[in-house]
XYZ file of C-alpha atoms in Angstrom:
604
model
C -10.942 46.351 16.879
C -12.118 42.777 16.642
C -13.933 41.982 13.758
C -16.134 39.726 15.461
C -16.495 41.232 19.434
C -17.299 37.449 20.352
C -17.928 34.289 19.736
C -21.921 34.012 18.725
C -23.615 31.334 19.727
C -24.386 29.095 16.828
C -27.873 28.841 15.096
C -29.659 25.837 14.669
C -29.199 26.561 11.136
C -25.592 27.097 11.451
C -25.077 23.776 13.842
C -26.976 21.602 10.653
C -24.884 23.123 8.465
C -22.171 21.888 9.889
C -23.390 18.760 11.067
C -24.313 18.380 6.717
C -20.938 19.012 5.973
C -19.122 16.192 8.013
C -21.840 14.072 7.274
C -22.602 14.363 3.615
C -18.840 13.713 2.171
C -18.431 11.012 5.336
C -22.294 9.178 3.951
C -20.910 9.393 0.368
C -17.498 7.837 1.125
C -18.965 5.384 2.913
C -21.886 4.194 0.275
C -19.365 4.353 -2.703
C -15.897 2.407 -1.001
C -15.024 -0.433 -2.360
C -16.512 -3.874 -0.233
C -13.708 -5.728 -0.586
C -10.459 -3.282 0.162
C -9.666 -1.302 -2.489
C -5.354 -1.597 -2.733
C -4.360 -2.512 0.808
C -1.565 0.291 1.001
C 1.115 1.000 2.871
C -0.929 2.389 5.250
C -3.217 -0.499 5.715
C -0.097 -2.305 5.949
C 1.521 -0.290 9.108
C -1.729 -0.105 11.221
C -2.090 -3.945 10.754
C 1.731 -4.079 12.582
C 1.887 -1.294 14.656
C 3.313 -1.832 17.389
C 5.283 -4.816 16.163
C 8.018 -4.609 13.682
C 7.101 -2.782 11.046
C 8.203 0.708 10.582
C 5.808 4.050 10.496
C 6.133 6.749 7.454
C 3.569 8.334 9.042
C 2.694 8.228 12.208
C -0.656 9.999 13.001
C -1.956 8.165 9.902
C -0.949 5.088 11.006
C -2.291 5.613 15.261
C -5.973 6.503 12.844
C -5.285 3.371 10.814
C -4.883 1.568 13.994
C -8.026 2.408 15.647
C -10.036 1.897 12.465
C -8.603 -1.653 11.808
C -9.946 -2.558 14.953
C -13.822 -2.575 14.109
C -15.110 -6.136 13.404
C -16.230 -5.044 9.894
C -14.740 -5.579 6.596
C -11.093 -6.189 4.810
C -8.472 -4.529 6.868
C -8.196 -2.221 3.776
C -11.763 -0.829 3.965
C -11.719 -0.403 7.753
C -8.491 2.117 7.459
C -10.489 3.779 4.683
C -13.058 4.320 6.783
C -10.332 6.755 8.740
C -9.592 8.636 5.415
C -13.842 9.156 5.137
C -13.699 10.438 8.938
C -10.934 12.705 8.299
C -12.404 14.148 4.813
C -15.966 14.829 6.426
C -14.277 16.651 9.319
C -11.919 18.733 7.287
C -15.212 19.700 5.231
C -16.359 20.574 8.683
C -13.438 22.759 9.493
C -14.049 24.205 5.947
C -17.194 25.431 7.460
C -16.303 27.373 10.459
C -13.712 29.072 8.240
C -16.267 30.101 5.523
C -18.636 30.575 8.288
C -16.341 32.892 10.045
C -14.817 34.665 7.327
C -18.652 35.698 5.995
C -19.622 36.910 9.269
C -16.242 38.767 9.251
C -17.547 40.605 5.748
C -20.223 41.246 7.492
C -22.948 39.290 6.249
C -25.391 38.340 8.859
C -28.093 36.198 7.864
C -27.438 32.551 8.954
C -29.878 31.451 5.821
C -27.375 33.029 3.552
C -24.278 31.786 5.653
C -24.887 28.534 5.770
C -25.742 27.376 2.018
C -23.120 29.290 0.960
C -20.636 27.193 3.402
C -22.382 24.162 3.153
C -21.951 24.381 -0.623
C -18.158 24.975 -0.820
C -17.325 22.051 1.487
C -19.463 20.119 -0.494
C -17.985 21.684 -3.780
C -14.040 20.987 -2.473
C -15.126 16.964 -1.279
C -16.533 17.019 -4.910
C -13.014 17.790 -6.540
C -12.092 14.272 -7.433
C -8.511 13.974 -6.374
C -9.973 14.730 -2.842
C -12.996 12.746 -3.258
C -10.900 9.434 -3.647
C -8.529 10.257 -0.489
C -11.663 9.754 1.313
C -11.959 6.240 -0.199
C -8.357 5.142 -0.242
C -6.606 3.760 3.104
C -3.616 6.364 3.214
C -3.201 9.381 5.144
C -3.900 12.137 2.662
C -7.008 12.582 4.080
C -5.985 13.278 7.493
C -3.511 15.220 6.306
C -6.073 17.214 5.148
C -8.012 17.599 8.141
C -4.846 19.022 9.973
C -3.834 21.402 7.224
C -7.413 22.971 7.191
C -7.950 22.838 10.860
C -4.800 24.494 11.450
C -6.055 27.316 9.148
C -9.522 27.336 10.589
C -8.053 27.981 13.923
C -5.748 30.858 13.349
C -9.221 32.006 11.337
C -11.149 31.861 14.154
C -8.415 34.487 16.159
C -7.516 36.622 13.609
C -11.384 37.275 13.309
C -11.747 37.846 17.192
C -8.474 39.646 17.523
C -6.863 41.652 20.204
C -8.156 38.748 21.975
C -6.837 37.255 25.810
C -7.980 33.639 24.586
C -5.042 31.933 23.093
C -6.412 28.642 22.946
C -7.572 28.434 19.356
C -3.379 29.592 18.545
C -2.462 26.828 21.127
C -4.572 24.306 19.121
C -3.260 25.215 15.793
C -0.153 24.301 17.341
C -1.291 21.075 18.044
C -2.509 20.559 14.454
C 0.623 21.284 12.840
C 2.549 19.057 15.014
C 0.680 16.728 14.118
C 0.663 17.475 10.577
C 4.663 17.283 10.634
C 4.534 14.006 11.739
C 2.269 13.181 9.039
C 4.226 15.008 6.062
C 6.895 17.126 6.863
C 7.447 18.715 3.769
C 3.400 19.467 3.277
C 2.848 20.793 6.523
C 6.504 22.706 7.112
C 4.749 24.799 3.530
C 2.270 25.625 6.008
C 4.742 27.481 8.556
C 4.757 31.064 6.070
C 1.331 30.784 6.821
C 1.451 31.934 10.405
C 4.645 34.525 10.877
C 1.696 37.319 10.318
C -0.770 35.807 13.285
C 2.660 34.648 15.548
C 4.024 38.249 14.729
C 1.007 40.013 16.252
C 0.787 37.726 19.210
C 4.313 38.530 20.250
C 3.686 42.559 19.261
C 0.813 41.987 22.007
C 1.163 39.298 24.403
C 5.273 39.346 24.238
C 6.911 35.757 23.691
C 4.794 33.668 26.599
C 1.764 32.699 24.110
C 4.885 32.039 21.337
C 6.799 29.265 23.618
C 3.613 27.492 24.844
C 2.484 27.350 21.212
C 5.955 25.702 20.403
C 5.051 23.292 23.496
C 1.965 22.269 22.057
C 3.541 22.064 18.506
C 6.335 19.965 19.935
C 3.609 17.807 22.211
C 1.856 17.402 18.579
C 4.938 16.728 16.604
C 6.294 13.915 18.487
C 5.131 11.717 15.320
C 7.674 13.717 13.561
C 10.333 13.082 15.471
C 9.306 9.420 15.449
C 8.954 9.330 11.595
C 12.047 10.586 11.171
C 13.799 7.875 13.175
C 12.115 5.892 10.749
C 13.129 7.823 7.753
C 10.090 8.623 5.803
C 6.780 10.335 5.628
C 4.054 10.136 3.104
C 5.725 11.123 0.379
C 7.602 8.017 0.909
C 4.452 5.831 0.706
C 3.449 7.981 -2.356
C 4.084 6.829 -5.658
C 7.578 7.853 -6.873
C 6.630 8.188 -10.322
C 6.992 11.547 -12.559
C 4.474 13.511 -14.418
C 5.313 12.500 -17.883
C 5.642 15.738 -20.063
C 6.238 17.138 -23.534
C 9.433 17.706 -24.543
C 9.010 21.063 -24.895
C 7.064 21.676 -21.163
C 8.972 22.717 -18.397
C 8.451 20.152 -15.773
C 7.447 23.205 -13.190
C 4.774 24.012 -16.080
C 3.410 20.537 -15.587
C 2.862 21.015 -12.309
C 0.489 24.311 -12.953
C -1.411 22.174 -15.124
C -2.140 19.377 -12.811
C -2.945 21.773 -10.276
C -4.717 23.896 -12.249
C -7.069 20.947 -13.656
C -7.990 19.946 -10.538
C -8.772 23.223 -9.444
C -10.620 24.340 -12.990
C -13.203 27.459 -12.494
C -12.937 28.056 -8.729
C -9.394 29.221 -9.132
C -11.187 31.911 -10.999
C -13.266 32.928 -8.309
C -10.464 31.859 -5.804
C -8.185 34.589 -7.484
C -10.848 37.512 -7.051
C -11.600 36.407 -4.118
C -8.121 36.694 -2.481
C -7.811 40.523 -4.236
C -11.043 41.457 -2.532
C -10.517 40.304 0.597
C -6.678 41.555 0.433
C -8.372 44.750 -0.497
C -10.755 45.032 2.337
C -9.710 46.414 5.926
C -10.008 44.223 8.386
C -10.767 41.126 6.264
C -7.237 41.293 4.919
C -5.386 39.527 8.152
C -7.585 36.839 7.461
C -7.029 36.606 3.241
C -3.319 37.235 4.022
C -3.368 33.925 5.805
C -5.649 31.792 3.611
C -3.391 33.652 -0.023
C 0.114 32.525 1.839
C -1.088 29.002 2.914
C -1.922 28.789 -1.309
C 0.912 30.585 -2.889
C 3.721 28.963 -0.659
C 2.959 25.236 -1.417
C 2.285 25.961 -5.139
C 5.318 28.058 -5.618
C 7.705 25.509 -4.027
C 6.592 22.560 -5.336
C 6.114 24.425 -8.899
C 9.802 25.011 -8.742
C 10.960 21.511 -7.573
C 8.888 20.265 -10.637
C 8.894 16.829 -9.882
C 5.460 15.953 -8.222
C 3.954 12.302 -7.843
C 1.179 11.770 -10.238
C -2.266 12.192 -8.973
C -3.752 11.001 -6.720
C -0.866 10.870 -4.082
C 0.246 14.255 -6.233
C -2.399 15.811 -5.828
C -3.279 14.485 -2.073
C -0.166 15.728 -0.487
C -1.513 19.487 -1.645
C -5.127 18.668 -0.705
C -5.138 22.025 1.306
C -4.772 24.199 -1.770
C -8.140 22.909 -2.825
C -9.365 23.922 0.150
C -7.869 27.434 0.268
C -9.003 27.775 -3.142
C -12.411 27.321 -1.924
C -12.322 29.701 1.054
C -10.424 32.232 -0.919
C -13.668 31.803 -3.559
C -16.366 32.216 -1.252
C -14.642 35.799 0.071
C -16.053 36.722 -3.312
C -19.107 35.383 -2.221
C -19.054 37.277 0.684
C -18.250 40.696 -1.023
C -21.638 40.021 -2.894
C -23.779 39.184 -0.069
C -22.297 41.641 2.333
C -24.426 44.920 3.181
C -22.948 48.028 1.673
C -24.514 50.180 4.158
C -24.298 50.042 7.928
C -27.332 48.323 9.283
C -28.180 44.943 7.943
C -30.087 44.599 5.085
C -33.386 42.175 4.700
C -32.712 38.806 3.180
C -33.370 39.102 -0.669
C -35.010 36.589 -2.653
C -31.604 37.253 -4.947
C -29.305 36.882 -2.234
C -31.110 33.803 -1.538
C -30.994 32.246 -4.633
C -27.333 32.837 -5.522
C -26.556 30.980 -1.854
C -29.264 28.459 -2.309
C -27.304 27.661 -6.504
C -23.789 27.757 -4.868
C -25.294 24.867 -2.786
C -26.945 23.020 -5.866
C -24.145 23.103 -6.989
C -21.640 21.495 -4.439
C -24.036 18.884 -4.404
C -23.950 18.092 -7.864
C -20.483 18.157 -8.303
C -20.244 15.897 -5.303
C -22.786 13.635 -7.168
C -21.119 13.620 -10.321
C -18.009 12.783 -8.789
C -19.085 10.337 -7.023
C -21.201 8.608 -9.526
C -18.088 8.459 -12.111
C -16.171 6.695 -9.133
C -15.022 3.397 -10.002
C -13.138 2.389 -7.008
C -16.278 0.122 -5.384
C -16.230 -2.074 -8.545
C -12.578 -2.127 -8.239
C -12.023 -6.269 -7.747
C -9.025 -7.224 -9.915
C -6.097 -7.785 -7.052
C -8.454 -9.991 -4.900
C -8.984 -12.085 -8.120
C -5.124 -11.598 -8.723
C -4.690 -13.105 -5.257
C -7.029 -15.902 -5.525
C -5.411 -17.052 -8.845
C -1.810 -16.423 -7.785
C -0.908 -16.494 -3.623
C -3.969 -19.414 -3.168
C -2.348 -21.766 -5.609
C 1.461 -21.344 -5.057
C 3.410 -24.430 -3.578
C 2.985 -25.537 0.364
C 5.972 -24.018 2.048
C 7.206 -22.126 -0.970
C 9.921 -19.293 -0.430
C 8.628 -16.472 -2.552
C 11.558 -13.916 -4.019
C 9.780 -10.430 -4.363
C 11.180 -7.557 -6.359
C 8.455 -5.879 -7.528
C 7.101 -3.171 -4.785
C 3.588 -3.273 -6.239
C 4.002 -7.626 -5.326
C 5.608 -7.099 -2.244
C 2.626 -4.581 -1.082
C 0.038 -7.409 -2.126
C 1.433 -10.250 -1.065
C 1.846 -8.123 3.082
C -1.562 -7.041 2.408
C -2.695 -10.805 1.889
C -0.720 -11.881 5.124
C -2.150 -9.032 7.509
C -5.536 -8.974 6.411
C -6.640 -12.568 6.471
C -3.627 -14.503 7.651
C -3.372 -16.229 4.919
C -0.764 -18.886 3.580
C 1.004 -18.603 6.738
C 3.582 -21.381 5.356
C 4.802 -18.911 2.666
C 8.196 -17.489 2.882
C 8.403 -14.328 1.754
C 11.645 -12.632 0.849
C 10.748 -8.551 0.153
C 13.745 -7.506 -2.038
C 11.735 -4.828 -2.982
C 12.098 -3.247 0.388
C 15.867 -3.738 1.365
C 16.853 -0.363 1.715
C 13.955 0.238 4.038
C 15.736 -1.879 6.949
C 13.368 -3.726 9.261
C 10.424 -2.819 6.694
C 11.345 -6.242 5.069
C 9.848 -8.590 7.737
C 10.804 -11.744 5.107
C 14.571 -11.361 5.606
C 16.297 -12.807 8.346
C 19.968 -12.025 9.018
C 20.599 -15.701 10.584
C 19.065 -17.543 7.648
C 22.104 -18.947 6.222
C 20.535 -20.234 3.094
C 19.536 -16.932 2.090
C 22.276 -15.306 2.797
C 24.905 -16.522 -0.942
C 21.700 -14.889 -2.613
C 21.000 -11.850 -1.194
C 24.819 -11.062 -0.881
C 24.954 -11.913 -4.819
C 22.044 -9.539 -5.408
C 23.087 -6.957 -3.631
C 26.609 -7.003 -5.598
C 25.053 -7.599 -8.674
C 21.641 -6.166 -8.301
C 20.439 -9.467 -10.262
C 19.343 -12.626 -8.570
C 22.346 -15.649 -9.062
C 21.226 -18.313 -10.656
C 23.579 -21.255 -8.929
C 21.906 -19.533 -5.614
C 18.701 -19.909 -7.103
C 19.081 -23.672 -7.851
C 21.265 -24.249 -4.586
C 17.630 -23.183 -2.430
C 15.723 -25.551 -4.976
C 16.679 -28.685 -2.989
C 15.407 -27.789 0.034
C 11.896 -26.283 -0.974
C 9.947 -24.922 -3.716
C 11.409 -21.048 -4.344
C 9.107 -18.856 -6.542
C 9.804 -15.343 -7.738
C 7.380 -12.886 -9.059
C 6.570 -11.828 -12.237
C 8.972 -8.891 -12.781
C 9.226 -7.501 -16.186
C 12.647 -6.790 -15.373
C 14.507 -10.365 -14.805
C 17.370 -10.400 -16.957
C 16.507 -12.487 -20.148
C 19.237 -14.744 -19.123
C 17.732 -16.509 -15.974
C 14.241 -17.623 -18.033
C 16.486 -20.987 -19.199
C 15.693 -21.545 -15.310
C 12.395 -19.864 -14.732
C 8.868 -21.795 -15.400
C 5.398 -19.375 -14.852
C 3.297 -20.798 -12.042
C 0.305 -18.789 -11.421
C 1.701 -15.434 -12.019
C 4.923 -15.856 -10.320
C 8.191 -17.375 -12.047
C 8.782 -20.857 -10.365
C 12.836 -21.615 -10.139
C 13.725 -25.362 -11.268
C 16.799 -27.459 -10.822
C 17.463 -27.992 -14.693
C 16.591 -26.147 -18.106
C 13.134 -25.477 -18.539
C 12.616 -28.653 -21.486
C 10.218 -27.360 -24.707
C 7.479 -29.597 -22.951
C 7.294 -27.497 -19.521
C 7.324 -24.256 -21.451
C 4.152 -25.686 -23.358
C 2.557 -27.006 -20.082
C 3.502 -23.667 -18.583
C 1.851 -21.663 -20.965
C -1.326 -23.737 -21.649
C -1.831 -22.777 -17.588
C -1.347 -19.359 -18.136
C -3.958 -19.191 -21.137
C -6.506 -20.692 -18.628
C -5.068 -18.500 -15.470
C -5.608 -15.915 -18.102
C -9.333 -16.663 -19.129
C -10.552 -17.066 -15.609
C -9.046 -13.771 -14.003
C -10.475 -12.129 -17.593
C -14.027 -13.239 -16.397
C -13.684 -10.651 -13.006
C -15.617 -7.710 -13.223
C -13.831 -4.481 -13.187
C -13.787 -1.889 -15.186
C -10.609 0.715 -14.191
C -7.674 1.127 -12.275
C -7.002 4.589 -10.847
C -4.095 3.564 -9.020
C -0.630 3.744 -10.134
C 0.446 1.441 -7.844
C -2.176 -1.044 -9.082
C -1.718 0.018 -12.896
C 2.444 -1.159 -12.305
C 1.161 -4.685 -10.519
C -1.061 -5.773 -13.015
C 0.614 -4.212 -16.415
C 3.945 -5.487 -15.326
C 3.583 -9.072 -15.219
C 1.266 -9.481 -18.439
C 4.377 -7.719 -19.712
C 7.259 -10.030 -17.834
C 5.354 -13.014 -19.475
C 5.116 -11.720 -22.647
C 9.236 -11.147 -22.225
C 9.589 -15.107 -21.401
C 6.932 -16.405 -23.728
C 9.130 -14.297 -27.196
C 12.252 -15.426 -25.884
C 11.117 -19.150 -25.522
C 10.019 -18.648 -28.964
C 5.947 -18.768 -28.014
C 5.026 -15.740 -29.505
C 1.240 -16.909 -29.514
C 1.298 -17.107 -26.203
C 3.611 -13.591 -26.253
C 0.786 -11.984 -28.153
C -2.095 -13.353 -25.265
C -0.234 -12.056 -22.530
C 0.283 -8.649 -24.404
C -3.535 -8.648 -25.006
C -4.228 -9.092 -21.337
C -1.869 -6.191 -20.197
C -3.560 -3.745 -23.223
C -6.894 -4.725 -21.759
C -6.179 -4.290 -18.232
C -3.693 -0.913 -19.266
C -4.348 0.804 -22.315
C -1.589 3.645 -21.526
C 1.274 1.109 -21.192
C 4.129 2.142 -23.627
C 5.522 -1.501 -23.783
C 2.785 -2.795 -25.513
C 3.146 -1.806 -29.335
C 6.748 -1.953 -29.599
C 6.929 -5.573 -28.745
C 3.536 -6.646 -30.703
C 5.786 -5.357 -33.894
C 8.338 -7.304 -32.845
C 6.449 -10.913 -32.504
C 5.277 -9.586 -36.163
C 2.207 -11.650 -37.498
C 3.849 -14.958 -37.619
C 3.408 -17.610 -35.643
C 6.755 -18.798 -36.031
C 8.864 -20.577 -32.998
C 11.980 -18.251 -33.163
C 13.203 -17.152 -29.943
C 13.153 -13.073 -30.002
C 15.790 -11.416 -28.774
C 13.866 -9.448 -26.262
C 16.802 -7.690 -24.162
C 15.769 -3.896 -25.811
C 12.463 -4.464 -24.489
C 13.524 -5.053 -20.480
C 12.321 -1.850 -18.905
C 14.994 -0.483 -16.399
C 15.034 -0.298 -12.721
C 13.706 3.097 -12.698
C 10.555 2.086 -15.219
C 8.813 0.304 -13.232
């Protein structure tokens, strides 16, 4: 027997309630972004060029992207964000219906207890501040999210109405998580466990017909996926590749529970008695088995692979276990609200007040969290810019290694068209194929130096000084040039600007007398923290590379200023104390032997 005989039509209270929950986490996204494009990503990137050359990690992001960068308001950066806002209010949404459904499937029937008590977890998971910054960030975590939890709410909606001859919420859930493939395949595939139990009764019941148009509309959903992969990549490829860094005595799957656990802090409490009373209740327990698997899965499997980006792409790629978490938790709400007898109880003033506090309390946590955001004050890389791209030479070819450069400098290019005589040369992204829209395989000048880097995996210096003659060539600040091409290097705005000769003791003065004042005036922009990765590696690593040049040109005054700047900008950097020991307190002009301090490949 169904647990709901049919689909009621929904209250007015019920319709605001949902209508509060796209809106609310949508309003707050919107008042708190950043005005001025916070970190033009990858995905800003691909929805400037789709549809030209550049190459899609994930597709149905990117289509969103697309449609978003079209509205005649803002940086291209904060008009994909606005994407990641839709896409967090609707999941919240979807969050809803489930929560909405699952209470009414505990039987608790009183829409004034029903919808605070939904309202309050949406509001309570857009709170979480992992999530709360997908919404403000252009990348596709946020839709991601949105599938994941609509795919969910779906097979929710039939497993509450089943035996049921409507197939069409099972057909859209297909959809979803076609779409969610194309998106992340690794994310969504952990979804998959999720619905054997649902795709098992269908078949007991309906035979294999519903099964193979489900896989139709998967497929129709998925062709994204099959896209992406021609392209190689998904969002985990656009995520930052960096490591948890751990104890030595933590198992790196341990880490993982921590992060996750962190993020999740006392609702996993009430998530985990929530999932043994609704696994414990007849009926109910189709709809907990599907909400404990979508969970357990994804934490399990990533909890063994123990190597998970740090937050927030980390934590964005398992935004749904938030979610679940909260769904899971408000079964326990349910337990407590539901009637024990047979006939429906009148609304208590108790009742009321617990549903009425769970909302209070979404609310405030969504305040909180977004009150502590920093991301709208976030200004440093347009300042970067404006000190670094706006002043390099006219017609300058620019050498990029640094991914974190490469990303600004394509951000720079799509969003305002600006310094269309630059030449830029995205090292950064060779193995990525036709993602490097700088290199041109019938450029023959280019083609003694990027044969010499990729046999050496260092840029040639004769190559260097051989492109010299023709034009200005720059490269950027990359704290991991060998210590043996700065004789040739000169800083220029926070790039490295190649010359024909030795750099003389005169231009290394000159040099750094610019950087002290290229230094003072990007000091004066407000800002006050990076929560970025991506944008902690940009601006810590070339405060670092300069330091690098500045000791071995025997400037450690200069050294010591561009240390200062990195500390300020990055406290957590480990470079910074080993090589202020080194420069010691003198202000001697000894070169410093600064090879042990060149991070690796991999460090940066």
């Amino acid at each position: 027997m169904a647990l709901l005989a049919k689909a009621p039509e929904a209250s007015s209270i019920s319709r605001l309630g949902r209508l509060a929950a796209a809106l609310v986490p949508l309003i707050y996204c919107l008042v708190h972004a950043a005005p001025h494009g916070y970190l033009a990503g990858s995905l800003a990137l691909q929805s400037a060029s789709l549809g030209d050359d550049a190459r899609c990690f994930a597709l149905p992001a990117a289509l969103l992207g697309k449609l978003c960068s079209l509205l005649p308001i803002g940086p291209l950066a904060l008009r994909v964000a606005l994407g990641s806002a839709l896409a967090l209010g609707l999941a919240c949404a979807a969050l809803y219906r489930s929560i909405d459904t699952l209470l009414r499937a505990q039987g608790v029937t009183h829409d004034a207890l029903i919808a605070p008590v939904a309202l309050g977890f949406s509001l309570l998971v857009a709170g979480t501040p992992a999530l709360f910054l997908q919404g403000l960030r252009p990348e596709g975590f946020a839709l991601q999210l949105l599938l994941s939890t609509l795919l969910l709410e779906r097979l929710t909606y039939l497993e509450a109405r089943w035996p049921s001859h409507d197939m069409r919420p099972l057909y859209t859930a297909a959809l979803c998580l076609g779409a969610a493939l194309g998106n992340d395949l690794l994310s969504a595939a952990l979804l998959v466990p999720a619905t054997v139990p649902t795709l098992v009764r269908v078949q007991h019941a309906k035979g294999l017909a519903p099964i193979a148009r489900a896989a139709i509309c998967a497929l129709i959903g998925g062709v994204g996926m099959h896209l992406g992969a021609l392209a190689g990549g998904s969002l985990a490829d656009t995520a930052t590749h960096s490591v948890l860094t751990l104890p030595q005595n933590m198992h790196p799957s341990m880490s993982f529970v921590r992060v996750v656990t962190s993020e999740v802090g006392v609702l996993g409490i009430g998530a985990l008695l929530g999932a043994i009373a609704a696994l414990q209740t007849p009926g109910v327990r189709r709809i907990g088995m599907l909400w404990v698997i979508a969970c357990v899965v994804p934490f399990a499997v990533y909890g063994v692979l123990g190597r998970v980006p740090q937050p927030p792409d980390g934590v964005g790629m398992l935004a749904h276990l938030l979610a679940g978490c909260a769904m899971l938790a408000a079964a326990l709400a349910g337990v407590l609200l539901a009637p024990a007898g047979e006939s429906a109880p009148k609304l208590g003033r108790g009742q009321l007040g617990a549903a009425l506090g769970l909302l209070l309390l979404g609310a405030l946590r969504l305040q909180l969290t977004a009150a502590h955001t920093t991301v709208r004050s976030f200004g440093l890389l347009d300042a970067l810019h404006a000190e670094s791209v706006e002043r390099l030479p006219t017609g300058a070819l620019v050498v990029v290694r640094n991914p974190a450069t490469a990303g600004l400098l394509r951000a720079c290019q799509a969003e305002t068209q600006s310094r269309p005589d630059l030449r830029t040369v995205s090292l950064a992204f060779w193995e990525r194929g036709s993602a490097t829209q700088g290199l041109s395989p019938n450029d023959a000048a280019l083609r003694p130096l990027l044969r010499a880097y990729l046999l050496e995996g260092e840029l040639a210096r004769s190559e260097l000084d051989t492109l010299t003659e023709d034009r200005p060539v720059l490269l950027d600040a990359d704290a991991r040039t060998a210590p043996t091409l700065y004789r040739a290097l000169r800083p220029s705005h926070f790039f490295y600007e190649v010359i024909g000769s030795d750099v003389t003791r005169t231009e290394e003065l000159v040099a750094a007398a610019a950087y002290r004042q290229d230094v003072a005036r990007l000091s004066t922009t407000a800002y006050t923290s990076l929560l970025d990765p991506v944008a902690q590696r940009l601006v810590a690593g070339q405060p670092l590379a300069f330091a690098l040049y500045f000791a071995a040109a025997g400037d450690r005054p200069s050294a010591r200023i561009a240390l200062d700047f990195g500390r300020r900008l990055v406290p957590s950097a480990a470079d910074w104390d080993a090589l202020t020991r080194a420069l010691g307190p003198d202000d001697s002009q000894k070169p410093l032997d600064v090879r042990a301090f060149v991070p690796s490949a991999e460090a940066l």
